């Protein structure tokens, strides 16, 4: 029986302390926090884990330097503390990184004033990163020759952090944490109806992959449906003080743009005076993000979006040739669910970007529902702790929070893994240029489960070979995903458990070798159908063609 099937059996007919609806970052940390403190938890999502807003972020863990513009000092202080906690808890997954902010004619601030702000930001962040620096145009050209310094007044570099792997995989780490603490979790399970009967919620569910109907019950519900929290509360006749509005952001993934170092973010002010970035992603660069008011959580990248970002970056970099749509390898597009008070009128276009990015959590004592509004990857640990506190106030007893529901394994465990990997000469298995050592990658992605991978490679050296020539994934990682990561569709693996779809062109994936074996390992007898579904989805959204 597969891991997902076993969890579906536990959910069907089960009775839990808490049912968490939505498995983006808010739902994943809520489930991990609650299960880690002894609650019986079920976690469901109508799509994949981290499969909507949480897979479209900038992959940054930051205190929000740009929020200083609106004098949101408490928000920045809280986010900086959260960033520092995450860097300490996830030293291999979340790395400090410099943000080199160019200050040209379009910049609203002079270098000295920006330096003052960067120093204040460093202090607000409790000096948890390296100190900021100021550069004149000549120094900027030495630091990063790709930056066009023709009209540059100077630059500052301040420090934040970023996710080495993708955001959806970080979300899945919390799902695994909840699972290992005893939670029952399942993706592709939607809530059909929910009714409060006596002291419990009785919930009808549907497996969207098979169509099978399930029933479960819980004392309380955590509504962590992200952009859809209002819709869900509406179905349950819940009235809240807050509601969600939407801001669309996009990113374009292109070949690497930096020429000297690829461990730094380049920051620029666009023609509207808003910051945007060039962010490292392995051997690629990610340009973004935009901030566009929209009325629906379902969005897509438009030609206007593409052209705007390409025009902005071409005007600020000194490239051998301007970037065009042909250079776009992949696109990311999602909405930020921003929190406003219910009854607040629609915001004007002028103050749209000034809406606060802070989250809010509401508790309905009569219906025993906790709702999470907004939220950011950076603030995820706070969300998990705050949700647990609200659930406890609803009468669900929890154990003390010892912090065991988040973070990487202990240093001694890491050192033992590196010792074993060194003795078996793991890193010598790879010869690809510009790729990190296998030891680093396997430990960061899998933690303790990486020990089993070493054993598999010892038993069968083929497990240490790359499966797809165009990607960067070992055969043993595929077997691990099939057994432990609840992959239901090929897109789950290609887009979220890995980031292959983000860094490899469609034509290289489809024309190269290995995709069939990937499907075979992940799905066994069902490989043909899953592969056909994936190929059909690529034909519906022919990325390489639309970008040309």
Short mmCIF file of C-alpha atoms in Angstrom, two decimals:
data_model
loop_
_atom_site.label_atom_id
_atom_site.label_comp_id
_atom_site.label_asym_id
_atom_site.label_seq_id
_atom_site.Cartn_x
_atom_site.Cartn_y
_atom_site.Cartn_z
CA UNK A 1 0.00 0.00 0.00
CA UNK A 2 1.31 3.46 -0.90
CA UNK A 3 1.92 6.13 1.73
CA UNK A 4 -0.92 8.23 0.36
CA UNK A 5 -3.37 5.29 0.36
CA UNK A 6 -2.50 4.50 3.96
CA UNK A 7 -3.16 8.10 4.97
CA UNK A 8 -6.45 8.21 3.10
CA UNK A 9 -7.55 5.15 5.06
CA UNK A 10 -6.68 6.91 8.31
CA UNK A 11 -8.62 10.02 7.33
CA UNK A 12 -11.72 8.14 6.14
CA UNK A 13 -13.88 7.48 9.20
CA UNK A 14 -11.32 9.05 11.52
CA UNK A 15 -11.92 11.48 14.36
CA UNK A 16 -9.25 14.15 14.91
CA UNK A 17 -8.59 17.05 17.23
CA UNK A 18 -7.92 19.30 14.22
CA UNK A 19 -8.62 19.17 10.51
CA UNK A 20 -6.32 21.55 8.62
CA UNK A 21 -7.72 22.55 5.21
CA UNK A 22 -5.08 23.78 2.78
CA UNK A 23 -1.49 22.58 2.53
CA UNK A 24 0.36 25.66 1.43
CA UNK A 25 2.88 27.12 3.85
CA UNK A 26 0.22 28.17 6.39
CA UNK A 27 -1.48 24.79 6.49
CA UNK A 28 1.77 22.84 6.47
CA UNK A 29 3.28 24.72 9.43
CA UNK A 30 -0.03 24.58 11.30
CA UNK A 31 -0.22 20.80 10.92
CA UNK A 32 3.44 20.37 11.87
CA UNK A 33 3.13 22.61 14.93
CA UNK A 34 -0.07 20.96 16.18
CA UNK A 35 1.03 17.38 15.54
CA UNK A 36 4.42 18.13 17.09
CA UNK A 37 2.65 19.19 20.27
CA UNK A 38 0.55 16.06 20.57
CA UNK A 39 -2.70 16.90 18.77
CA UNK A 40 -4.29 14.38 16.42
CA UNK A 41 -4.26 16.15 13.06
CA UNK A 42 -5.55 15.58 9.54
CA UNK A 43 -4.23 17.77 6.71
CA UNK A 44 -5.84 17.88 3.26
CA UNK A 45 -5.47 19.97 0.14
CA UNK A 46 -7.59 19.82 -3.00
CA UNK A 47 -4.43 19.95 -5.12
CA UNK A 48 -0.80 19.20 -4.31
CA UNK A 49 1.12 20.29 -1.24
CA UNK A 50 2.35 23.83 -1.81
CA UNK A 51 0.67 23.71 -5.20
CA UNK A 52 -0.81 27.21 -5.51
CA UNK A 53 0.47 30.46 -3.98
CA UNK A 54 3.29 28.77 -2.08
CA UNK A 55 4.96 27.57 -5.29
CA UNK A 56 5.12 31.05 -6.83
CA UNK A 57 7.21 32.99 -4.33
CA UNK A 58 10.53 34.75 -4.84
CA UNK A 59 12.26 31.99 -2.80
CA UNK A 60 13.45 34.72 -0.46
CA UNK A 61 13.45 34.67 3.33
CA UNK A 62 13.66 38.32 4.18
CA UNK A 63 12.76 40.93 6.72
CA UNK A 64 11.13 43.23 4.18
CA UNK A 65 13.61 46.06 3.59
CA UNK A 66 11.16 47.65 1.17
CA UNK A 67 8.46 47.78 3.88
CA UNK A 68 10.49 50.50 5.59
CA UNK A 69 9.15 52.81 2.87
CA UNK A 70 5.73 52.62 4.55
CA UNK A 71 7.21 52.86 8.08
CA UNK A 72 5.96 49.37 9.01
CA UNK A 73 8.64 49.01 11.66
CA UNK A 74 6.86 46.37 13.80
CA UNK A 75 6.29 44.22 10.70
CA UNK A 76 9.93 44.54 9.61
CA UNK A 77 11.17 43.76 13.11
CA UNK A 78 8.99 40.65 13.32
CA UNK A 79 10.00 39.43 9.87
CA UNK A 80 13.70 39.98 10.61
CA UNK A 81 13.40 37.94 13.80
CA UNK A 82 11.61 35.21 11.84
CA UNK A 83 14.33 35.29 9.18
CA UNK A 84 17.01 34.92 11.85
CA UNK A 85 15.19 31.98 13.43
CA UNK A 86 14.84 30.21 10.09
CA UNK A 87 18.50 30.75 9.19
CA UNK A 88 19.49 29.20 12.51
CA UNK A 89 17.03 26.29 12.25
CA UNK A 90 17.75 25.51 8.56
CA UNK A 91 21.45 26.32 8.03
CA UNK A 92 21.74 24.13 4.91
CA UNK A 93 18.41 25.10 3.35
CA UNK A 94 18.30 28.82 4.09
CA UNK A 95 21.45 30.79 3.37
CA UNK A 96 22.34 34.40 4.02
CA UNK A 97 22.72 36.32 0.78
CA UNK A 98 23.66 39.86 -0.19
CA UNK A 99 21.26 42.20 -2.00
CA UNK A 100 23.20 44.62 -4.20
CA UNK A 101 20.77 47.48 -4.77
CA UNK A 102 21.70 49.80 -7.66
CA UNK A 103 20.70 53.43 -7.24
CA UNK A 104 20.32 55.12 -10.59
CA UNK A 105 18.25 57.92 -12.06
CA UNK A 106 15.01 55.97 -11.49
CA UNK A 107 15.82 55.36 -7.83
CA UNK A 108 13.76 57.45 -5.38
CA UNK A 109 16.67 57.52 -2.90
CA UNK A 110 20.23 58.78 -2.93
CA UNK A 111 23.05 56.41 -1.95
CA UNK A 112 23.63 58.11 1.43
CA UNK A 113 19.95 57.93 2.36
CA UNK A 114 19.67 54.31 1.20
CA UNK A 115 22.79 53.51 3.25
CA UNK A 116 21.11 55.04 6.28
CA UNK A 117 18.06 52.86 5.67
CA UNK A 118 20.20 49.75 5.20
CA UNK A 119 22.00 50.42 8.48
CA UNK A 120 18.67 50.86 10.26
CA UNK A 121 17.44 47.64 8.68
CA UNK A 122 20.54 45.83 9.95
CA UNK A 123 19.86 47.15 13.44
CA UNK A 124 16.15 46.32 13.34
CA UNK A 125 17.23 42.80 12.39
CA UNK A 126 19.22 42.62 15.64
CA UNK A 127 22.48 42.50 13.64
CA UNK A 128 21.65 38.94 12.63
CA UNK A 129 23.43 39.25 9.27
CA UNK A 130 26.62 40.76 7.91
CA UNK A 131 26.73 44.56 7.96
CA UNK A 132 25.66 46.60 4.91
CA UNK A 133 28.12 48.26 2.52
CA UNK A 134 28.06 51.26 0.20
CA UNK A 135 29.61 51.17 -3.30
CA UNK A 136 30.40 53.92 -5.76
CA UNK A 137 29.75 53.22 -9.49
CA UNK A 138 33.30 52.06 -10.16
CA UNK A 139 33.15 49.59 -7.28
CA UNK A 140 29.79 48.29 -8.52
CA UNK A 141 31.35 47.55 -11.92
CA UNK A 142 34.08 45.55 -10.23
CA UNK A 143 31.62 43.71 -7.98
CA UNK A 144 29.23 42.85 -10.80
CA UNK A 145 30.22 43.78 -14.38
CA UNK A 146 26.74 42.87 -15.65
CA UNK A 147 25.28 46.00 -14.02
CA UNK A 148 25.11 49.02 -16.33
CA UNK A 149 26.76 51.79 -14.33
CA UNK A 150 26.41 54.51 -16.98
CA UNK A 151 23.83 56.50 -15.04
CA UNK A 152 24.46 54.93 -11.63
CA UNK A 153 24.85 57.14 -8.59
CA UNK A 154 26.05 54.26 -6.41
CA UNK A 155 24.74 51.15 -4.68
CA UNK A 156 24.22 49.60 -1.29
CA UNK A 157 24.44 45.97 -0.29
CA UNK A 158 22.30 44.74 2.57
CA UNK A 159 21.83 41.15 3.73
CA UNK A 160 18.84 38.82 3.85
CA UNK A 161 18.41 35.11 3.05
CA UNK A 162 17.06 32.78 0.39
CA UNK A 163 15.91 29.20 -0.11
CA UNK A 164 18.55 27.12 -1.87
CA UNK A 165 15.88 24.75 -3.21
CA UNK A 166 12.39 25.80 -4.26
CA UNK A 167 9.61 27.09 -2.04
CA UNK A 168 7.23 24.16 -2.60
CA UNK A 169 9.88 21.72 -1.40
CA UNK A 170 10.30 23.80 1.75
CA UNK A 171 6.54 23.55 2.31
CA UNK A 172 6.75 19.79 1.86
CA UNK A 173 9.36 19.60 4.63
CA UNK A 174 6.67 20.76 7.07
CA UNK A 175 4.21 18.24 5.63
CA UNK A 176 6.80 15.52 6.30
CA UNK A 177 7.31 16.87 9.81
CA UNK A 178 3.56 16.64 10.48
CA UNK A 179 3.47 13.13 9.04
CA UNK A 180 6.39 11.96 11.17
CA UNK A 181 4.65 13.39 14.26
CA UNK A 182 1.59 11.24 13.57
CA UNK A 183 -0.62 13.45 11.40
CA UNK A 184 -2.69 11.95 8.59
CA UNK A 185 -1.99 13.95 5.43
CA UNK A 186 -3.22 13.67 1.85
CA UNK A 187 -3.02 15.81 -1.25
CA UNK A 188 -5.71 15.94 -3.95
CA UNK A 189 -8.51 15.72 -1.38
CA UNK A 190 -11.16 18.43 -1.49
CA UNK A 191 -13.76 19.43 1.07
CA UNK A 192 -17.22 18.80 -0.36
CA UNK A 193 -19.22 19.87 2.71
CA UNK A 194 -18.75 20.43 6.42
CA UNK A 195 -21.40 20.53 9.14
CA UNK A 196 -21.07 21.33 12.82
CA UNK A 197 -22.89 18.60 14.75
CA UNK A 198 -22.69 18.76 18.52
CA UNK A 199 -19.04 19.01 19.59
CA UNK A 200 -17.53 18.17 16.21
CA UNK A 201 -17.34 18.94 12.54
CA UNK A 202 -18.46 16.19 10.18
CA UNK A 203 -16.74 16.69 6.84
CA UNK A 204 -17.40 15.10 3.48
CA UNK A 205 -14.28 14.80 1.32
CA UNK A 206 -13.50 13.67 -2.21
CA UNK A 207 -10.30 12.20 -3.60
CA UNK A 208 -10.00 14.31 -6.74
CA UNK A 209 -7.62 11.78 -8.30
CA UNK A 210 -9.94 8.77 -8.05
CA UNK A 211 -13.33 10.35 -7.29
CA UNK A 212 -13.67 8.30 -4.10
CA UNK A 213 -15.81 9.85 -1.34
CA UNK A 214 -14.55 10.00 2.25
CA UNK A 215 -15.95 11.15 5.58
CA UNK A 216 -14.01 12.43 8.55
CA UNK A 217 -14.69 14.31 11.76
CA UNK A 218 -12.74 16.80 13.86
CA UNK A 219 -13.26 18.88 16.98
CA UNK A 220 -11.84 21.97 15.29
CA UNK A 221 -10.93 23.18 11.81
CA UNK A 222 -8.03 25.35 10.74
CA UNK A 223 -8.88 27.20 7.54
CA UNK A 224 -5.49 27.66 5.85
CA UNK A 225 -6.80 27.84 2.29
CA UNK A 226 -4.67 30.86 1.38
CA UNK A 227 -6.39 32.89 -1.36
CA UNK A 228 -9.55 30.83 -0.84
CA UNK A 229 -10.11 31.33 2.91
CA UNK A 230 -13.05 33.67 2.35
CA UNK A 231 -14.77 31.23 0.00
CA UNK A 232 -14.41 28.41 2.53
CA UNK A 233 -15.69 30.50 5.44
CA UNK A 234 -18.61 31.58 3.27
CA UNK A 235 -19.60 27.96 2.74
CA UNK A 236 -19.64 27.50 6.52
CA UNK A 237 -21.55 30.75 7.18
CA UNK A 238 -18.65 32.19 9.17
CA UNK A 239 -18.28 35.94 9.51
CA UNK A 240 -14.77 37.31 10.03
CA UNK A 241 -13.28 40.73 10.74
CA UNK A 242 -10.80 40.40 7.88
CA UNK A 243 -10.89 39.40 4.24
CA UNK A 244 -8.44 38.78 1.41
CA UNK A 245 -7.61 40.89 -1.63
CA UNK A 246 -5.21 39.84 -4.38
CA UNK A 247 -1.96 41.15 -5.79
CA UNK A 248 -0.43 39.33 -8.76
CA UNK A 249 3.30 38.81 -8.98
CA UNK A 250 5.30 37.17 -11.76
CA UNK A 251 8.87 35.93 -12.23
CA UNK A 252 10.76 35.03 -15.37
CA UNK A 253 13.46 32.33 -15.25
CA UNK A 254 16.29 33.02 -17.69
CA UNK A 255 19.90 31.87 -18.21
CA UNK A 256 22.34 33.11 -15.59
CA UNK A 257 22.81 36.88 -15.85
CA UNK A 258 25.50 37.51 -13.25
CA UNK A 259 29.08 37.26 -14.45
CA UNK A 260 31.25 37.16 -11.32
CA UNK A 261 29.27 35.70 -8.42
CA UNK A 262 26.02 33.79 -8.43
CA UNK A 263 25.47 34.00 -4.69
CA UNK A 264 24.02 37.50 -4.62
CA UNK A 265 20.70 39.13 -5.48
CA UNK A 266 20.74 42.18 -7.74
CA UNK A 267 18.12 44.76 -6.80
CA UNK A 268 16.86 47.63 -8.96
CA UNK A 269 14.14 50.24 -8.88
CA UNK A 270 11.85 49.94 -11.89
CA UNK A 271 10.34 52.89 -13.74
CA UNK A 272 7.50 53.07 -11.20
CA UNK A 273 9.94 53.32 -8.28
CA UNK A 274 9.31 49.77 -7.08
CA UNK A 275 12.10 47.31 -6.25
CA UNK A 276 12.57 44.23 -8.40
CA UNK A 277 15.29 41.61 -8.34
CA UNK A 278 17.57 39.21 -10.17
CA UNK A 279 17.66 36.15 -7.89
CA UNK A 280 19.95 33.12 -8.26
CA UNK A 281 18.31 29.73 -8.85
CA UNK A 282 20.98 27.12 -9.43
CA UNK A 283 22.39 27.72 -12.90
CA UNK A 284 19.58 30.18 -13.72
CA UNK A 285 18.51 33.70 -12.79
CA UNK A 286 15.00 34.69 -11.77
CA UNK A 287 13.72 38.19 -12.61
CA UNK A 288 10.84 39.58 -10.60
CA UNK A 289 8.51 40.37 -9.14
CA UNK A 290 5.66 42.60 -10.26
CA UNK A 291 2.76 43.87 -8.11
CA UNK A 292 -0.53 44.10 -9.99
CA UNK A 293 -3.99 44.45 -8.55
CA UNK A 294 -6.30 41.60 -9.63
CA UNK A 295 -9.76 40.39 -8.65
CA UNK A 296 -9.22 36.63 -9.01
CA UNK A 297 -6.68 34.22 -7.50
CA UNK A 298 -6.38 32.53 -10.90
CA UNK A 299 -3.78 34.41 -12.90
CA UNK A 300 -1.40 34.00 -15.80
CA UNK A 301 1.60 35.76 -17.24
CA UNK A 302 0.62 38.14 -20.02
CA UNK A 303 2.71 39.55 -22.86
CA UNK A 304 2.52 42.90 -21.10
CA UNK A 305 4.00 41.32 -17.94
CA UNK A 306 6.84 39.69 -19.87
CA UNK A 307 7.68 42.77 -21.86
CA UNK A 308 7.65 45.00 -18.77
CA UNK A 309 10.17 42.88 -16.85
CA UNK A 310 12.38 42.32 -19.88
CA UNK A 311 12.39 46.04 -20.69
CA UNK A 312 13.25 46.94 -17.08
CA UNK A 313 16.13 44.48 -16.75
CA UNK A 314 17.57 45.25 -20.20
CA UNK A 315 17.72 48.93 -19.24
CA UNK A 316 19.71 48.15 -16.10
CA UNK A 317 22.14 45.42 -17.18
CA UNK A 318 25.04 45.58 -19.59
CA UNK A 319 24.40 42.33 -21.47
CA UNK A 320 26.02 41.01 -24.66
CA UNK A 321 22.55 41.08 -26.21
CA UNK A 322 19.21 42.23 -24.79
CA UNK A 323 17.00 39.56 -23.24
CA UNK A 324 13.97 38.58 -25.33
CA UNK A 325 11.05 36.24 -24.84
CA UNK A 326 13.18 33.53 -26.45
CA UNK A 327 15.44 33.62 -23.39
CA UNK A 328 12.62 32.82 -20.95
CA UNK A 329 13.02 29.26 -19.70
CA UNK A 330 10.09 29.22 -17.29
CA UNK A 331 7.56 31.54 -15.71
CA UNK A 332 6.09 31.82 -12.25
CA UNK A 333 2.80 33.58 -11.58
CA UNK A 334 0.71 33.76 -8.44
CA UNK A 335 -1.22 36.03 -6.12
CA UNK A 336 -0.32 37.45 -2.75
CA UNK A 337 -3.36 37.13 -0.47
CA UNK A 338 -3.28 40.51 1.29
CA UNK A 339 -5.29 41.17 4.43
CA UNK A 340 -7.75 44.04 4.83
CA UNK A 341 -10.51 44.63 7.34
CA UNK A 342 -13.94 43.56 6.21
CA UNK A 343 -15.97 46.56 5.18
CA UNK A 344 -12.88 48.32 3.86
CA UNK A 345 -13.61 49.72 0.42
CA UNK A 346 -11.57 48.79 -2.62
CA UNK A 347 -8.12 50.33 -2.51
CA UNK A 348 -7.16 52.90 -5.09
CA UNK A 349 -4.43 52.08 -7.54
CA UNK A 350 -2.19 54.65 -5.84
CA UNK A 351 -2.20 52.98 -2.39
CA UNK A 352 -2.45 49.39 -3.63
CA UNK A 353 1.21 48.53 -3.09
CA UNK A 354 1.17 50.10 0.38
CA UNK A 355 -1.18 47.44 1.77
CA UNK A 356 0.46 45.64 4.66
CA UNK A 357 1.93 42.18 4.07
CA UNK A 358 1.32 41.05 7.65
CA UNK A 359 -0.89 38.05 8.48
CA UNK A 360 -3.93 37.90 10.73
CA UNK A 361 -5.39 34.92 12.59
CA UNK A 362 -9.01 34.80 13.74
CA UNK A 363 -10.76 32.34 16.05
CA UNK A 364 -14.48 31.60 16.01
CA UNK A 365 -15.28 30.13 19.44
CA UNK A 366 -18.85 29.14 18.59
CA UNK A 367 -17.95 27.17 15.44
CA UNK A 368 -14.46 26.12 16.60
CA UNK A 369 -12.67 27.42 13.50
CA UNK A 370 -9.31 29.17 13.22
CA UNK A 371 -8.68 31.13 10.01
CA UNK A 372 -5.27 32.23 8.75
CA UNK A 373 -5.30 35.33 6.55
CA UNK A 374 -2.24 36.27 4.51
CA UNK A 375 1.15 34.97 5.57
CA UNK A 376 4.64 34.69 4.11
CA UNK A 377 7.29 32.00 3.93
CA UNK A 378 9.46 34.17 6.16
CA UNK A 379 6.83 34.33 8.89
CA UNK A 380 5.88 30.65 8.81
CA UNK A 381 7.15 29.66 12.28
CA UNK A 382 5.14 32.46 13.87
CA UNK A 383 2.03 31.30 12.02
CA UNK A 384 2.50 27.75 13.27
CA UNK A 385 2.90 28.91 16.86
CA UNK A 386 0.00 31.35 16.73
CA UNK A 387 -2.38 28.80 15.21
CA UNK A 388 -1.45 26.31 17.93
CA UNK A 389 -2.18 28.94 20.58
CA UNK A 390 -5.62 29.63 19.09
CA UNK A 391 -6.44 25.92 18.83
CA UNK A 392 -5.45 25.50 22.47
CA UNK A 393 -7.87 28.30 23.41
CA UNK A 394 -10.60 26.27 21.70
CA UNK A 395 -10.07 23.56 24.29
CA UNK A 396 -7.66 21.22 22.51
CA UNK A 397 -4.92 20.29 25.01
CA UNK A 398 -1.39 20.56 23.63
CA UNK A 399 1.99 19.58 24.97
CA UNK A 400 4.65 22.20 25.57
CA UNK A 401 6.37 23.57 22.47
CA UNK A 402 9.94 22.26 22.49
CA UNK A 403 10.53 23.33 18.88
CA UNK A 404 10.93 19.79 17.59
CA UNK A 405 8.41 20.29 14.76
CA UNK A 406 10.77 22.38 12.63
CA UNK A 407 14.43 22.60 11.74
CA UNK A 408 17.17 20.38 10.37
CA UNK A 409 18.64 17.38 12.21
CA UNK A 410 21.34 17.93 14.82
CA UNK A 411 24.87 18.83 13.82
CA UNK A 412 26.20 15.46 15.01
CA UNK A 413 23.79 13.66 12.66
CA UNK A 414 24.94 15.86 9.79
CA UNK A 415 28.59 15.17 10.55
CA UNK A 416 27.97 11.42 10.55
CA UNK A 417 26.27 11.63 7.16
CA UNK A 418 29.16 13.63 5.71
CA UNK A 419 31.64 11.12 7.18
CA UNK A 420 29.86 8.18 5.54
CA UNK A 421 29.51 10.05 2.24
CA UNK A 422 33.21 10.91 2.26
CA UNK A 423 34.25 7.31 2.96
CA UNK A 424 32.23 6.03 -0.01
CA UNK A 425 33.50 8.92 -2.20
CA UNK A 426 29.96 10.06 -3.01
CA UNK A 427 30.98 13.35 -4.58
CA UNK A 428 33.20 11.58 -7.11
CA UNK A 429 30.08 10.13 -8.76
CA UNK A 430 29.35 13.43 -10.47
CA UNK A 431 31.30 15.24 -13.14
CA UNK A 432 28.84 17.92 -14.28
CA UNK A 433 30.27 21.45 -14.22
CA UNK A 434 28.68 24.19 -12.09
CA UNK A 435 26.83 21.76 -9.83
CA UNK A 436 27.06 21.42 -6.08
CA UNK A 437 28.54 18.33 -4.40
CA UNK A 438 26.12 15.44 -4.05
CA UNK A 439 26.79 15.28 -0.31
CA UNK A 440 25.49 18.83 0.15
CA UNK A 441 22.46 18.27 -2.03
CA UNK A 442 21.29 14.97 -0.56
CA UNK A 443 21.68 16.15 3.01
CA UNK A 444 19.90 19.45 2.40
CA UNK A 445 16.96 17.89 0.61
CA UNK A 446 16.44 14.73 2.63
CA UNK A 447 18.10 15.01 6.03
CA UNK A 448 18.04 11.67 7.86
CA UNK A 449 16.50 9.90 4.86
CA UNK A 450 19.74 10.59 2.99
CA UNK A 451 21.39 7.78 5.01
CA UNK A 452 19.10 5.26 3.28
CA UNK A 453 20.13 6.75 -0.06
CA UNK A 454 23.78 6.08 0.71
CA UNK A 455 22.89 2.48 1.47
CA UNK A 456 20.97 2.17 -1.80
CA UNK A 457 23.92 3.53 -3.79
CA UNK A 458 26.28 1.13 -2.02
CA UNK A 459 24.00 -1.78 -2.90
CA UNK A 460 23.44 -0.67 -6.51
CA UNK A 461 25.80 1.92 -8.08
CA UNK A 462 23.14 2.67 -10.74
CA UNK A 463 21.20 4.45 -7.98
CA UNK A 464 23.90 7.13 -8.03
CA UNK A 465 23.42 7.91 -11.73
CA UNK A 466 21.47 10.82 -13.19
CA UNK A 467 18.13 9.75 -14.62
CA UNK A 468 17.50 12.71 -16.92
CA UNK A 469 20.33 14.10 -18.97
CA UNK A 470 18.77 17.57 -19.07
CA UNK A 471 18.11 17.71 -15.33
CA UNK A 472 20.14 17.02 -12.21
CA UNK A 473 18.47 14.17 -10.34
CA UNK A 474 19.77 10.79 -9.22
CA UNK A 475 17.89 7.55 -9.68
CA UNK A 476 17.86 7.03 -5.91
CA UNK A 477 16.06 10.38 -5.47
CA UNK A 478 13.28 9.17 -7.75
CA UNK A 479 12.82 6.01 -5.72
CA UNK A 480 12.73 8.10 -2.55
CA UNK A 481 10.08 10.38 -4.02
CA UNK A 482 7.96 7.41 -5.08
CA UNK A 483 8.02 5.93 -1.58
CA UNK A 484 8.00 8.96 0.71
CA UNK A 485 6.73 12.08 -1.09
CA UNK A 486 3.13 11.31 -2.17
CA UNK A 487 3.68 12.15 -5.82
CA UNK A 488 0.30 11.82 -7.56
CA UNK A 489 1.02 13.53 -10.89
CA UNK A 490 4.27 13.92 -12.81
CA UNK A 491 3.92 17.67 -12.39
CA UNK A 492 4.10 17.18 -8.59
CA UNK A 493 7.62 15.88 -9.01
CA UNK A 494 8.81 18.02 -11.92
CA UNK A 495 7.52 21.32 -10.49
CA UNK A 496 7.33 20.96 -6.70
CA UNK A 497 9.35 18.08 -5.21
CA UNK A 498 12.08 19.10 -7.64
CA UNK A 499 12.49 22.30 -9.67
CA UNK A 500 13.26 20.65 -13.01
CA UNK A 501 10.34 22.39 -14.72
CA UNK A 502 11.68 25.74 -13.51
CA UNK A 503 15.24 25.44 -14.77
CA UNK A 504 15.03 23.19 -17.85
CA UNK A 505 13.30 24.16 -21.08
CA UNK A 506 10.28 22.12 -22.11
CA UNK A 507 11.91 20.97 -25.33
CA UNK A 508 14.93 19.66 -23.43
CA UNK A 509 12.68 17.74 -21.05
CA UNK A 510 10.43 16.31 -23.76
CA UNK A 511 13.13 15.56 -26.34
CA UNK A 512 15.76 14.32 -23.90
CA UNK A 513 16.20 10.90 -22.41
CA UNK A 514 14.90 9.81 -19.06
CA UNK A 515 11.36 11.20 -18.73
CA UNK A 516 9.85 7.79 -19.34
CA UNK A 517 12.04 6.19 -16.68
CA UNK A 518 11.10 8.96 -14.25
CA UNK A 519 7.43 8.11 -14.75
CA UNK A 520 8.17 4.38 -14.49
CA UNK A 521 9.92 4.77 -11.14
CA UNK A 522 7.31 7.11 -9.71
CA UNK A 523 4.14 5.37 -10.89
CA UNK A 524 4.95 1.79 -11.87
CA UNK A 525 2.09 0.25 -13.83
CA UNK A 526 0.34 3.64 -14.01
CA UNK A 527 3.35 5.34 -15.65
CA UNK A 528 1.84 5.52 -19.14
CA UNK A 529 -1.28 7.37 -18.04
CA UNK A 530 0.61 9.79 -15.81
CA UNK A 531 3.13 10.53 -18.54
CA UNK A 532 0.36 11.14 -21.08
CA UNK A 533 -1.33 13.56 -18.66
CA UNK A 534 1.92 15.47 -18.19
CA UNK A 535 2.61 15.66 -21.91
CA UNK A 536 -0.94 16.86 -22.55
CA UNK A 537 -0.52 19.63 -20.00
CA UNK A 538 2.69 20.72 -21.73
CA UNK A 539 0.86 20.86 -25.05
CA UNK A 540 -1.85 23.03 -23.50
CA UNK A 541 0.78 25.46 -22.25
CA UNK A 542 3.64 25.21 -24.78
CA UNK A 543 6.12 27.30 -22.83
CA UNK A 544 8.86 27.46 -25.42
CA UNK A 545 6.45 28.43 -28.19
CA UNK A 546 4.62 31.16 -26.24
CA UNK A 547 7.94 32.64 -25.19
CA UNK A 548 9.15 33.02 -28.74
#
